[in-house]
Amino acid sequence: LAKTTQPISMDSYEGQEVNITCSHNNIATNDYITWYQQFPSQGPRFIIQGYKTKVTNEVASLFIPADRKSSTLSLPRVSLSDTAVYYCLVGVPYNAGNNRKLIWGLGTSLAVNP
Amino acid sequence: DVKVTQSSRYLVKRTGEKVFLECVQDMDHENMFWYRQDPGLGLRLIYFSYDVKMKEKGDIPEGYSVSREKKERFSLILESASTNQTSMYLCASSWRGDEQFFGPGTRLTVL
C-alpha cells in the first residue's frame, strides 16, 4: 500500500502562493491523489483530486509529475483564513465492496501570517 | 449542501460504559465511515459501510462495533469504553467513490 509523507508544518504570509508537496513512492496504478483541508474543531473538507498532470479548481491546483511519486498542492494568494491542516491522501476511493484503502497522511499545518 | 450531523460535539463517559455515537447524512450517500483522529496519528479508519447492514473493518476496529439499519444513519458503538478510546471521532459519507463529506466530530473523553 502507498504511504504518504508530507511536511509537518509550513509558514507563509498573506498574498503569497503556497505549495505543499506530498511524496507517495509506492503509489499504485489505480490510485488517485486527494487533498483535504481541516480547520480546528471541524471535520476535513475536500479540496481537490487528481490522477496525473494538473488539475485546477476555484480554490487550488494540484500538480502531479509523470512518475506520480509525488504531488504538490498549490494555494494561490493565501489569506489568514487558509490557516489550517492539509491532508494528502492516496488510494482508490471507497466503493461498494472495494477493499482498497485510502492512505491518509499525517497532515501539514499551514500558518498564514499577516 | 450535503449535511452530516453527529449526535454530540462533546461526550464524557466512564470506563466500562457502553457508548453510542450516532451519525446521520441527508444526501442518500451509499458509503459511510467512522474515523478517530489523534494528535500525531492523523485520521484512522475504524469501520466503513457501503450499504444498509453492510460493513467492513477499517484499520483499527478492535473495541468498536457499528450498526447501519437505515441508509442515512451509521452508529459507532463502544461496548465497554476504555481510557485509550478517548479521542475525536469523525463520521463521513460519500457517493460511491467520490469525495467524503465529514461531520463536525465528537470529542469523547473516557474517565
Coordinates of N, CA and C in Angstrom, one line a residue:
Chain A
L1 N 0.8 -1.2 0.0 CA 0.0 0.0 0.0 C 0.9 1.2 0.0
A2 N 0.4 2.3 -0.7 CA 1.1 3.5 -0.7 C 1.2 4.2 0.6
K3 N 2.3 4.8 0.9 CA 2.5 5.6 2.1 C 2.7 7.0 1.7
T4 N 2.0 7.9 2.4 CA 2.2 9.3 2.1 C 3.0 10.0 3.1
T5 N 3.9 10.9 2.7 CA 4.8 11.7 3.6 C 4.6 13.2 3.2
Q6 N 4.3 14.0 4.1 CA 4.2 15.4 3.9 C 4.8 16.2 5.0
P7 N 5.2 17.5 4.8 CA 5.9 18.2 5.9 C 4.9 18.4 7.0
I8 N 5.4 18.5 8.2 CA 4.6 18.6 9.4 C 4.0 20.0 9.5
S9 N 4.8 21.0 9.1 CA 4.3 22.4 9.2 C 4.9 23.3 8.2
M10 N 4.2 24.4 7.9 CA 4.7 25.4 6.9 C 4.2 26.8 7.4
D11 N 5.0 27.8 7.1 CA 4.6 29.1 7.4 C 4.6 29.9 6.1
S12 N 3.6 30.9 6.0 CA 3.6 31.7 4.9 C 3.0 33.1 5.3
Y13 N 2.9 34.0 4.3 CA 2.3 35.3 4.6 C 1.2 35.6 3.6
E14 N 0.3 36.4 4.0 CA -0.9 36.7 3.2 C -0.4 37.2 1.8
G15 N -1.1 36.7 0.8 CA -0.9 37.1 -0.6 C 0.1 36.2 -1.3
Q16 N 0.9 35.4 -0.6 CA 1.8 34.5 -1.2 C 1.2 33.3 -1.8
E17 N 1.9 32.6 -2.7 CA 1.5 31.3 -3.2 C 2.1 30.2 -2.3
V18 N 1.4 29.3 -1.9 CA 1.9 28.2 -1.0 C 1.8 26.9 -1.8
N19 N 2.9 26.2 -1.7 CA 3.0 24.8 -2.3 C 3.3 23.8 -1.3
I20 N 2.5 22.8 -1.1 CA 2.7 21.7 -0.2 C 2.9 20.5 -1.0
T21 N 4.0 19.8 -0.7 CA 4.4 18.6 -1.5 C 4.1 17.4 -0.7
C22 N 3.6 16.4 -1.3 CA 3.4 15.1 -0.6 C 4.1 14.0 -1.5
S23 N 4.9 13.1 -0.8 CA 5.5 12.1 -1.5 C 4.8 10.8 -1.3
H24 N 4.7 10.0 -2.3 CA 4.0 8.7 -2.3 C 4.7 7.7 -3.2
N25 N 5.8 7.2 -2.8 CA 6.7 6.4 -3.7 C 6.0 5.2 -4.2
N26 N 5.1 4.6 -3.3 CA 4.6 3.3 -3.7 C 3.2 3.4 -4.3
I27 N 2.9 4.5 -4.9 CA 1.5 4.7 -5.5 C 1.3 3.6 -6.5
A28 N 0.0 3.1 -6.5 CA -0.4 2.1 -7.4 C -1.0 2.7 -8.7
T29 N -1.1 1.9 -9.7 CA -1.6 2.4 -11.0 C -3.0 3.0 -10.9
N30 N -3.9 2.4 -10.0 CA -5.3 2.9 -9.9 C -5.5 3.9 -8.9
D31 N -4.4 4.3 -8.2 CA -4.6 5.2 -7.1 C -4.8 6.7 -7.6
Y32 N -5.7 7.4 -6.9 CA -5.9 8.8 -7.1 C -5.2 9.5 -5.9
I33 N -5.0 10.8 -6.1 CA -4.4 11.7 -5.1 C -5.4 12.7 -4.7
T34 N -5.7 12.9 -3.4 CA -6.8 13.8 -3.0 C -6.2 14.6 -1.8
W35 N -6.7 15.8 -1.8 CA -6.3 16.7 -0.7 C -7.5 17.2 0.1
Y36 N -7.4 17.2 1.4 CA -8.5 17.8 2.3 C -7.9 18.9 3.1
Q37 N -8.8 19.8 3.6 CA -8.4 20.9 4.5 C -9.2 20.7 5.8
Q38 N -8.5 20.9 6.9 CA -9.3 20.8 8.2 C -9.0 22.0 9.1
F39 N -10.0 22.7 9.5 CA -9.9 23.7 10.5 C -10.2 23.2 11.9
P40 N -9.7 23.8 12.9 CA -9.9 23.3 14.3 C -11.4 23.1 14.6
S41 N -11.6 22.0 15.3 CA -13.0 21.7 15.7 C -14.0 21.5 14.6
Q42 N -13.4 21.1 13.4 CA -14.3 20.8 12.2 C -13.7 19.5 11.6
G43 N -14.6 18.8 10.8 CA -14.2 17.7 10.0 C -13.4 18.2 8.8
P44 N -12.6 17.3 8.2 CA -11.9 17.7 7.0 C -12.9 18.0 5.8
R45 N -12.4 18.9 4.9 CA -13.2 19.3 3.8 C -12.4 19.0 2.5
F46 N -13.0 18.4 1.5 CA -12.4 18.1 0.2 C -11.9 19.4 -0.5
I47 N -10.7 19.3 -1.0 CA -10.2 20.5 -1.8 C -10.1 20.1 -3.2
I48 N -9.4 19.0 -3.5 CA -9.1 18.7 -4.9 C -8.6 17.3 -5.1
Q49 N -8.9 16.7 -6.2 CA -8.5 15.3 -6.5 C -7.9 15.2 -7.9
G50 N -6.9 14.4 -8.1 CA -6.3 14.2 -9.4 C -5.7 12.9 -9.6
Y51 N -5.4 12.6 -10.9 CA -4.7 11.3 -11.2 C -3.4 11.5 -11.8
K52 N -3.3 12.5 -12.7 CA -2.0 12.8 -13.4 C -2.0 14.2 -13.9
T53 N -0.9 14.7 -14.2 CA -0.7 16.1 -14.8 C -1.2 17.2 -13.8
K54 N -2.1 18.0 -14.3 CA -2.5 19.1 -13.5 C -4.0 19.2 -13.4
V55 N -4.5 19.5 -12.2 CA -5.9 19.8 -12.0 C -6.1 21.1 -11.3
T56 N -7.0 21.9 -11.8 CA -7.3 23.2 -11.1 C -8.8 23.4 -10.9
N57 N -9.1 23.9 -9.7 CA -10.5 24.3 -9.4 C -10.4 25.7 -8.9
E58 N -11.5 26.2 -8.3 CA -11.6 27.6 -7.9 C -10.8 27.9 -6.7
V59 N -10.3 26.9 -6.0 CA -9.5 27.2 -4.8 C -8.1 26.8 -4.8
A60 N -7.7 25.8 -5.7 CA -6.4 25.2 -5.6 C -6.0 24.6 -7.0
S61 N -4.7 24.3 -7.1 CA -4.2 23.5 -8.2 C -3.5 22.3 -7.6
L62 N -3.5 21.2 -8.4 CA -2.8 20.0 -8.0 C -1.9 19.6 -9.1
F63 N -0.6 19.5 -8.8 CA 0.4 19.2 -9.9 C 0.9 17.8 -9.6
I64 N 0.9 16.9 -10.6 CA 1.3 15.5 -10.4 C 2.3 15.2 -11.5
P65 N 3.6 14.9 -11.2 CA 4.5 14.6 -12.3 C 4.2 13.3 -12.9
A66 N 5.0 13.0 -14.0 CA 4.7 11.8 -14.8 C 4.9 10.5 -14.0
D67 N 5.8 10.5 -13.1 CA 6.0 9.2 -12.3 C 5.1 9.1 -11.2
R68 N 4.3 10.1 -10.9 CA 3.3 10.1 -9.9 C 3.8 9.8 -8.5
K69 N 5.0 9.9 -8.2 CA 5.6 9.5 -6.9 C 5.5 10.7 -5.9
S70 N 5.0 11.8 -6.4 CA 4.8 13.0 -5.5 C 3.7 13.8 -6.1
S71 N 3.2 14.7 -5.3 CA 2.2 15.7 -5.8 C 2.3 17.0 -5.0
T72 N 1.9 18.0 -5.6 CA 2.0 19.3 -5.0 C 0.7 20.1 -5.0
L73 N 0.2 20.4 -3.9 CA -1.0 21.2 -3.7 C -0.5 22.7 -3.8
S74 N -1.1 23.5 -4.6 CA -0.8 24.9 -4.8 C -2.0 25.7 -4.4
L75 N -1.7 26.6 -3.4 CA -2.8 27.6 -3.0 C -2.4 29.0 -3.4
P76 N -3.1 29.6 -4.3 CA -2.7 30.9 -4.8 C -3.1 32.0 -3.8
R77 N -2.2 32.9 -3.6 CA -2.5 34.1 -2.8 C -3.3 33.8 -1.5
V78 N -2.6 33.1 -0.6 CA -3.3 32.7 0.6 C -3.7 33.9 1.5
S79 N -4.7 33.7 2.3 CA -5.2 34.7 3.3 C -5.1 34.0 4.6
L80 N -5.4 34.8 5.7 CA -5.4 34.3 7.0 C -6.3 33.1 7.2
S81 N -7.4 33.1 6.5 CA -8.4 32.1 6.6 C -8.0 30.8 6.0
D82 N -6.8 30.7 5.4 CA -6.3 29.5 4.8 C -5.5 28.8 5.9
T83 N -5.3 29.4 7.0 CA -4.6 28.7 8.1 C -5.4 27.4 8.5
A84 N -4.8 26.3 8.4 CA -5.5 25.0 8.5 C -4.5 23.9 8.4
V85 N -5.0 22.7 8.6 CA -4.2 21.5 8.4 C -4.6 20.9 7.0
Y86 N -3.6 20.5 6.2 CA -3.9 20.0 4.9 C -3.4 18.5 4.8
Y87 N -4.3 17.7 4.4 CA -4.0 16.2 4.3 C -4.0 15.8 2.9
C88 N -2.9 15.0 2.6 CA -2.8 14.3 1.3 C -3.2 12.9 1.5
L89 N -4.0 12.4 0.5 CA -4.5 11.0 0.6 C -4.1 10.3 -0.8
V90 N -3.8 9.1 -0.7 CA -3.5 8.3 -1.9 C -4.3 7.0 -1.8
G91 N -4.9 6.6 -2.9 CA -5.6 5.4 -3.0 C -6.8 5.5 -3.9
V92 N -7.5 4.3 -4.0 CA -8.8 4.3 -4.7 C -9.9 4.6 -3.8
P93 N -10.7 5.6 -4.0 CA -11.8 5.9 -3.1 C -12.7 4.7 -2.9
Y94 N -13.2 4.6 -1.6 CA -14.0 3.5 -1.3 C -15.2 3.4 -2.2
N95 N -15.6 2.2 -2.5 CA -16.8 2.0 -3.2 C -17.4 0.7 -2.7
A96 N -18.5 0.4 -3.1 CA -19.2 -0.8 -2.6 C -18.3 -2.0 -2.8
G97 N -18.0 -2.7 -1.7 CA -17.2 -3.9 -1.7 C -15.8 -3.7 -2.1
N98 N -15.3 -2.4 -2.2 CA -13.9 -2.2 -2.6 C -13.0 -2.2 -1.4
N99 N -12.1 -3.1 -1.3 CA -11.3 -3.2 -0.2 C -10.0 -2.3 -0.2
R100 N -9.8 -1.6 -1.3 CA -8.6 -0.8 -1.4 C -8.7 0.3 -0.4
K101 N -7.6 0.7 0.1 CA -7.6 1.7 1.2 C -7.2 3.1 0.7
L102 N -7.7 4.1 1.4 CA -7.3 5.4 1.2 C -6.3 5.7 2.3
I103 N -5.0 6.0 2.0 CA -4.0 6.2 3.0 C -3.9 7.7 3.3
W104 N -4.2 8.0 4.5 CA -4.2 9.4 4.9 C -2.8 9.8 5.4
G105 N -2.3 10.9 4.9 CA -1.0 11.5 5.5 C -1.3 12.0 6.9
L106 N -0.3 12.4 7.6 CA -0.4 13.0 8.9 C -0.8 14.4 8.9
G107 N -0.8 15.1 7.8 CA -1.2 16.4 7.7 C -0.1 17.5 7.8
T108 N -0.3 18.6 7.1 CA 0.7 19.7 7.1 C -0.1 20.9 7.7
S109 N 0.4 21.4 8.8 CA -0.2 22.5 9.5 C 0.3 23.8 8.8
L110 N -0.5 24.5 8.1 CA -0.1 25.7 7.4 C -0.5 26.9 8.3
A111 N 0.4 27.8 8.6 CA 0.1 29.0 9.3 C 0.4 30.2 8.3
V112 N -0.7 31.0 8.1 CA -0.6 32.2 7.3 C -0.5 33.4 8.2
N113 N 0.6 34.1 8.0 CA 0.8 35.3 8.9 C 0.4 36.6 8.2
P114 N 0.0 37.6 8.9 CA -0.3 38.9 8.3 C 0.9 39.6 7.7
Chain B
D1 N -26.6 21.6 -0.1 CA -25.4 21.2 0.5 C -25.5 19.9 1.3
V2 N -24.5 19.0 1.2 CA -24.6 17.8 2.0 C -24.4 18.1 3.5
K3 N -25.2 17.5 4.3 CA -25.0 17.7 5.7 C -24.8 16.4 6.4
V4 N -23.8 16.3 7.2 CA -23.5 15.2 8.0 C -23.5 15.7 9.5
T5 N -24.4 15.1 10.2 CA -24.5 15.5 11.6 C -24.2 14.4 12.5
Q6 N -23.6 14.7 13.7 CA -23.2 13.8 14.7 C -23.9 14.2 16.0
S7 N -24.3 13.1 16.7 CA -25.2 13.3 17.8 C -24.7 14.2 18.9
S8 N -23.4 14.3 19.2 CA -22.9 15.1 20.2 C -21.6 15.7 19.8
R9 N -21.3 16.9 20.2 CA -20.0 17.5 20.0 C -19.0 17.1 21.0
Y10 N -19.5 17.0 22.3 CA -18.6 16.6 23.4 C -19.4 15.5 24.2
L11 N -18.6 14.5 24.7 CA -19.2 13.5 25.4 C -18.2 13.0 26.5
V12 N -18.6 12.8 27.7 CA -17.8 12.3 28.8 C -18.4 11.0 29.3
K13 N -17.7 10.0 29.3 CA -18.2 8.7 29.8 C -17.2 8.1 30.8
R14 N -17.6 7.1 31.5 CA -16.8 6.4 32.4 C -16.3 5.1 31.9
T15 N -15.2 4.6 32.3 CA -14.6 3.3 31.9 C -15.7 2.2 32.1
G16 N -15.8 1.4 31.1 CA -16.8 0.3 31.2 C -18.2 0.6 30.7
E17 N -18.5 1.8 30.5 CA -19.8 2.2 29.9 C -19.9 1.8 28.5
K18 N -21.2 1.6 28.0 CA -21.5 1.4 26.6 C -21.8 2.7 26.0
V19 N -21.1 3.0 24.9 CA -21.2 4.3 24.3 C -21.7 4.2 22.9
F20 N -22.7 5.1 22.6 CA -23.3 5.1 21.2 C -22.9 6.5 20.6
L21 N -22.3 6.4 19.4 CA -22.1 7.7 18.7 C -22.9 7.5 17.4
E22 N -23.8 8.5 17.2 CA -24.7 8.5 16.0 C -24.3 9.5 14.9
C23 N -24.5 9.1 13.7 CA -24.2 9.9 12.6 C -25.3 9.8 11.5
V24 N -25.7 11.0 11.0 CA -26.8 11.0 10.1 C -26.4 11.9 8.9
Q25 N -26.7 11.3 7.7 CA -26.4 12.1 6.5 C -27.7 12.3 5.7
D26 N -27.8 13.4 5.0 CA -29.1 13.7 4.3 C -29.0 13.7 2.8
M27 N -28.0 13.1 2.2 CA -27.8 13.1 0.8 C -27.9 11.7 0.1
D28 N -28.5 10.8 0.8 CA -28.7 9.4 0.2 C -27.4 8.8 -0.2
H29 N -26.3 9.1 0.5 CA -25.0 8.5 0.1 C -24.9 7.0 0.5
E30 N -24.3 6.3 -0.4 CA -24.1 4.8 -0.1 C -23.1 4.5 1.0
N31 N -22.0 5.2 0.9 CA -20.9 4.9 1.8 C -20.9 5.8 3.1
M32 N -20.6 5.2 4.2 CA -20.4 5.9 5.4 C -19.2 5.4 6.2
F33 N -18.6 6.3 6.9 CA -17.3 5.9 7.6 C -17.3 6.4 9.0
W34 N -16.5 5.7 9.8 CA -16.2 6.2 11.2 C -14.7 6.2 11.3
Y35 N -14.1 7.4 11.7 CA -12.7 7.6 11.9 C -12.5 8.0 13.3
R36 N -11.3 7.8 13.8 CA -10.8 8.5 15.0 C -9.6 9.3 14.6
Q37 N -9.5 10.5 15.3 CA -8.3 11.4 15.0 C -7.6 11.7 16.3
D38 N -6.3 11.4 16.3 CA -5.5 11.6 17.5 C -4.3 12.4 17.1
P39 N -3.8 13.3 17.9 CA -2.6 14.1 17.6 C -1.4 13.2 17.2
G40 N -0.8 13.5 16.1 CA 0.4 12.8 15.7 C 0.1 11.5 14.9
L41 N -1.2 11.1 14.9 CA -1.6 9.8 14.2 C -2.5 10.1 13.1
G42 N -3.0 11.3 12.9 CA -3.8 11.6 11.8 C -5.2 10.9 11.9
L43 N -5.8 10.7 10.8 CA -7.1 10.0 10.7 C -6.9 8.5 10.5
R44 N -7.6 7.7 11.3 CA -7.5 6.3 11.2 C -9.0 5.7 11.0
L45 N -9.1 4.9 10.0 CA -10.5 4.4 9.8 C -10.8 3.2 10.7
I46 N -12.0 3.3 11.3 CA -12.4 2.3 12.3 C -13.3 1.3 11.5
Y47 N -14.4 1.8 10.9 CA -15.3 0.9 10.1 C -15.8 1.7 8.9
F48 N -16.2 1.0 7.9 CA -16.8 1.5 6.7 C -18.0 0.7 6.4
S49 N -19.0 1.4 5.9 CA -20.3 0.7 5.4 C -20.6 1.2 4.0
Y50 N -20.9 0.2 3.1 CA -21.2 0.6 1.7 C -22.7 0.4 1.4
D51 N -23.4 -0.1 2.4 CA -24.9 -0.3 2.1 C -25.5 -0.6 3.5
V52 N -26.8 -0.5 3.5 CA -27.5 -0.9 4.7 C -27.1 -2.3 5.2
K53 N -26.8 -2.4 6.4 CA -26.5 -3.7 7.1 C -25.1 -4.3 6.6
M54 N -24.4 -3.5 5.7 CA -23.1 -4.0 5.2 C -22.0 -3.2 5.9
K55 N -21.0 -3.8 6.3 CA -19.9 -3.1 6.9 C -18.6 -3.8 6.6
E56 N -17.5 -3.1 6.7 CA -16.2 -3.6 6.6 C -15.3 -3.0 7.7
K57 N -14.4 -3.8 8.2 CA -13.4 -3.3 9.2 C -12.4 -2.4 8.5
G58 N -12.1 -1.4 9.3 CA -11.0 -0.5 8.8 C -9.7 -0.9 9.4
D59 N -8.9 0.1 9.7 CA -7.5 -0.2 10.3 C -7.5 -0.5 11.7
I60 N -8.5 0.0 12.5 CA -8.5 -0.2 14.0 C -9.8 -0.5 14.5
P61 N -10.4 -1.6 14.1 CA -11.8 -2.0 14.6 C -11.9 -2.5 16.0
E62 N -10.8 -2.9 16.6 CA -10.8 -3.5 17.9 C -11.4 -2.6 18.9
G63 N -12.4 -3.2 19.7 CA -13.1 -2.4 20.7 C -14.3 -1.6 20.2
Y64 N -14.6 -1.7 18.9 CA -15.7 -1.0 18.4 C -16.6 -1.9 17.6
S65 N -17.9 -1.5 17.4 CA -18.8 -2.2 16.5 C -19.6 -1.1 15.9
V66 N -20.3 -1.5 14.8 CA -21.1 -0.5 14.1 C -22.5 -1.1 13.7
S67 N -23.4 -0.2 13.4 CA -24.7 -0.6 13.0 C -25.2 0.4 12.0
R68 N -25.8 -0.2 10.9 CA -26.4 0.6 9.8 C -27.7 -0.1 9.4
E69 N -28.7 0.3 10.1 CA -30.1 -0.2 9.9 C -30.8 0.6 8.8
K70 N -30.5 1.8 8.7 CA -31.1 2.7 7.7 C -30.0 3.4 6.9
K71 N -30.2 3.7 5.6 CA -29.2 4.2 4.8 C -28.6 5.5 5.3
E72 N -29.4 6.3 5.9 CA -28.9 7.6 6.4 C -28.2 7.6 7.7
R73 N -28.2 6.5 8.4 CA -27.7 6.5 9.8 C -26.7 5.5 10.0
F74 N -25.6 5.8 10.6 CA -24.5 4.9 10.9 C -24.0 5.2 12.3
S75 N -24.1 4.1 13.1 CA -23.8 4.3 14.5 C -22.5 3.5 14.9
L76 N -21.7 4.2 15.7 CA -20.5 3.6 16.3 C -20.7 3.2 17.7
I77 N -20.4 2.0 18.1 CA -20.7 1.5 19.4 C -19.4 1.1 20.1
L78 N -19.2 1.6 21.3 CA -18.1 1.2 22.1 C -18.7 0.3 23.2
E79 N -18.5 -1.0 23.1 CA -19.2 -1.9 24.0 C -18.8 -1.7 25.5
S80 N -17.5 -1.4 25.7 CA -17.1 -1.2 27.1 C -15.9 -0.1 27.0
A81 N -16.3 1.1 27.2 CA -15.4 2.2 26.9 C -14.1 2.1 27.8
S82 N -13.0 2.4 27.2 CA -11.7 2.4 27.9 C -11.0 3.8 27.7
T83 N -10.1 4.1 28.6 CA -9.5 5.4 28.5 C -8.7 5.6 27.2
N84 N -8.2 4.5 26.6 CA -7.5 4.7 25.4 C -8.4 4.9 24.2
Q85 N -9.7 5.0 24.4 CA -10.6 5.3 23.4 C -11.0 6.8 23.5
T86 N -10.4 7.5 24.4 CA -10.5 9.0 24.4 C -10.0 9.5 23.1
S87 N -10.8 10.2 22.3 CA -10.3 10.7 21.0 C -11.4 11.6 20.4
M88 N -11.1 12.1 19.2 CA -12.0 12.8 18.4 C -12.6 11.8 17.4
Y89 N -13.9 11.6 17.3 CA -14.5 10.7 16.4 C -15.2 11.5 15.3
L90 N -14.8 11.1 14.0 CA -15.4 11.8 12.9 C -16.1 10.8 12.0
C91 N -17.3 11.2 11.6 CA -18.1 10.4 10.7 C -18.1 11.1 9.3
A92 N -18.2 10.3 8.3 CA -18.2 10.9 6.9 C -19.1 10.0 6.0
S93 N -19.5 10.6 4.9 CA -20.3 9.9 3.9 C -19.8 10.3 2.6
S94 N -20.1 9.4 1.6 CA -19.7 9.7 0.2 C -20.6 8.9 -0.7
W95 N -20.7 9.5 -1.9 CA -21.5 8.9 -3.0 C -20.5 8.0 -3.8
R96 N -20.6 6.7 -3.6 CA -19.7 5.8 -4.2 C -18.2 6.2 -4.0
G97 N -17.4 6.4 -5.0 CA -16.0 6.7 -4.8 C -15.7 8.1 -4.7
D98 N -16.6 9.0 -4.6 CA -16.4 10.4 -4.6 C -15.9 11.0 -3.3
E99 N -15.7 12.3 -3.2 CA -15.2 12.9 -2.0 C -16.1 12.6 -0.8
Q100 N -15.4 12.5 0.3 CA -16.1 12.3 1.6 C -16.5 13.6 2.2
F101 N -17.7 13.6 2.8 CA -18.2 14.7 3.5 C -18.2 14.4 5.0
F102 N -17.6 15.2 5.8 CA -17.4 14.9 7.2 C -18.4 15.7 8.1
G103 N -18.7 15.1 9.2 CA -19.4 15.8 10.2 C -18.5 16.6 11.1
P104 N -19.0 17.3 12.1 CA -18.2 18.2 12.9 C -17.3 17.5 13.9
G105 N -17.6 16.2 14.1 CA -16.8 15.4 15.1 C -17.4 15.4 16.5
T106 N -17.1 14.3 17.2 CA -17.5 14.2 18.6 C -16.2 13.9 19.4
R107 N -16.0 14.8 20.4 CA -14.8 14.7 21.2 C -15.2 13.9 22.4
L108 N -14.8 12.6 22.5 CA -15.1 11.7 23.6 C -14.0 11.6 24.6
T109 N -14.4 11.8 25.8 CA -13.4 11.6 26.9 C -13.9 10.5 27.8
V110 N -13.1 9.5 28.0 CA -13.4 8.3 28.9 C -12.6 8.4 30.1
L111 N -13.3 8.6 31.3 CA -12.6 8.7 32.5 C -12.4 7.4 33.3

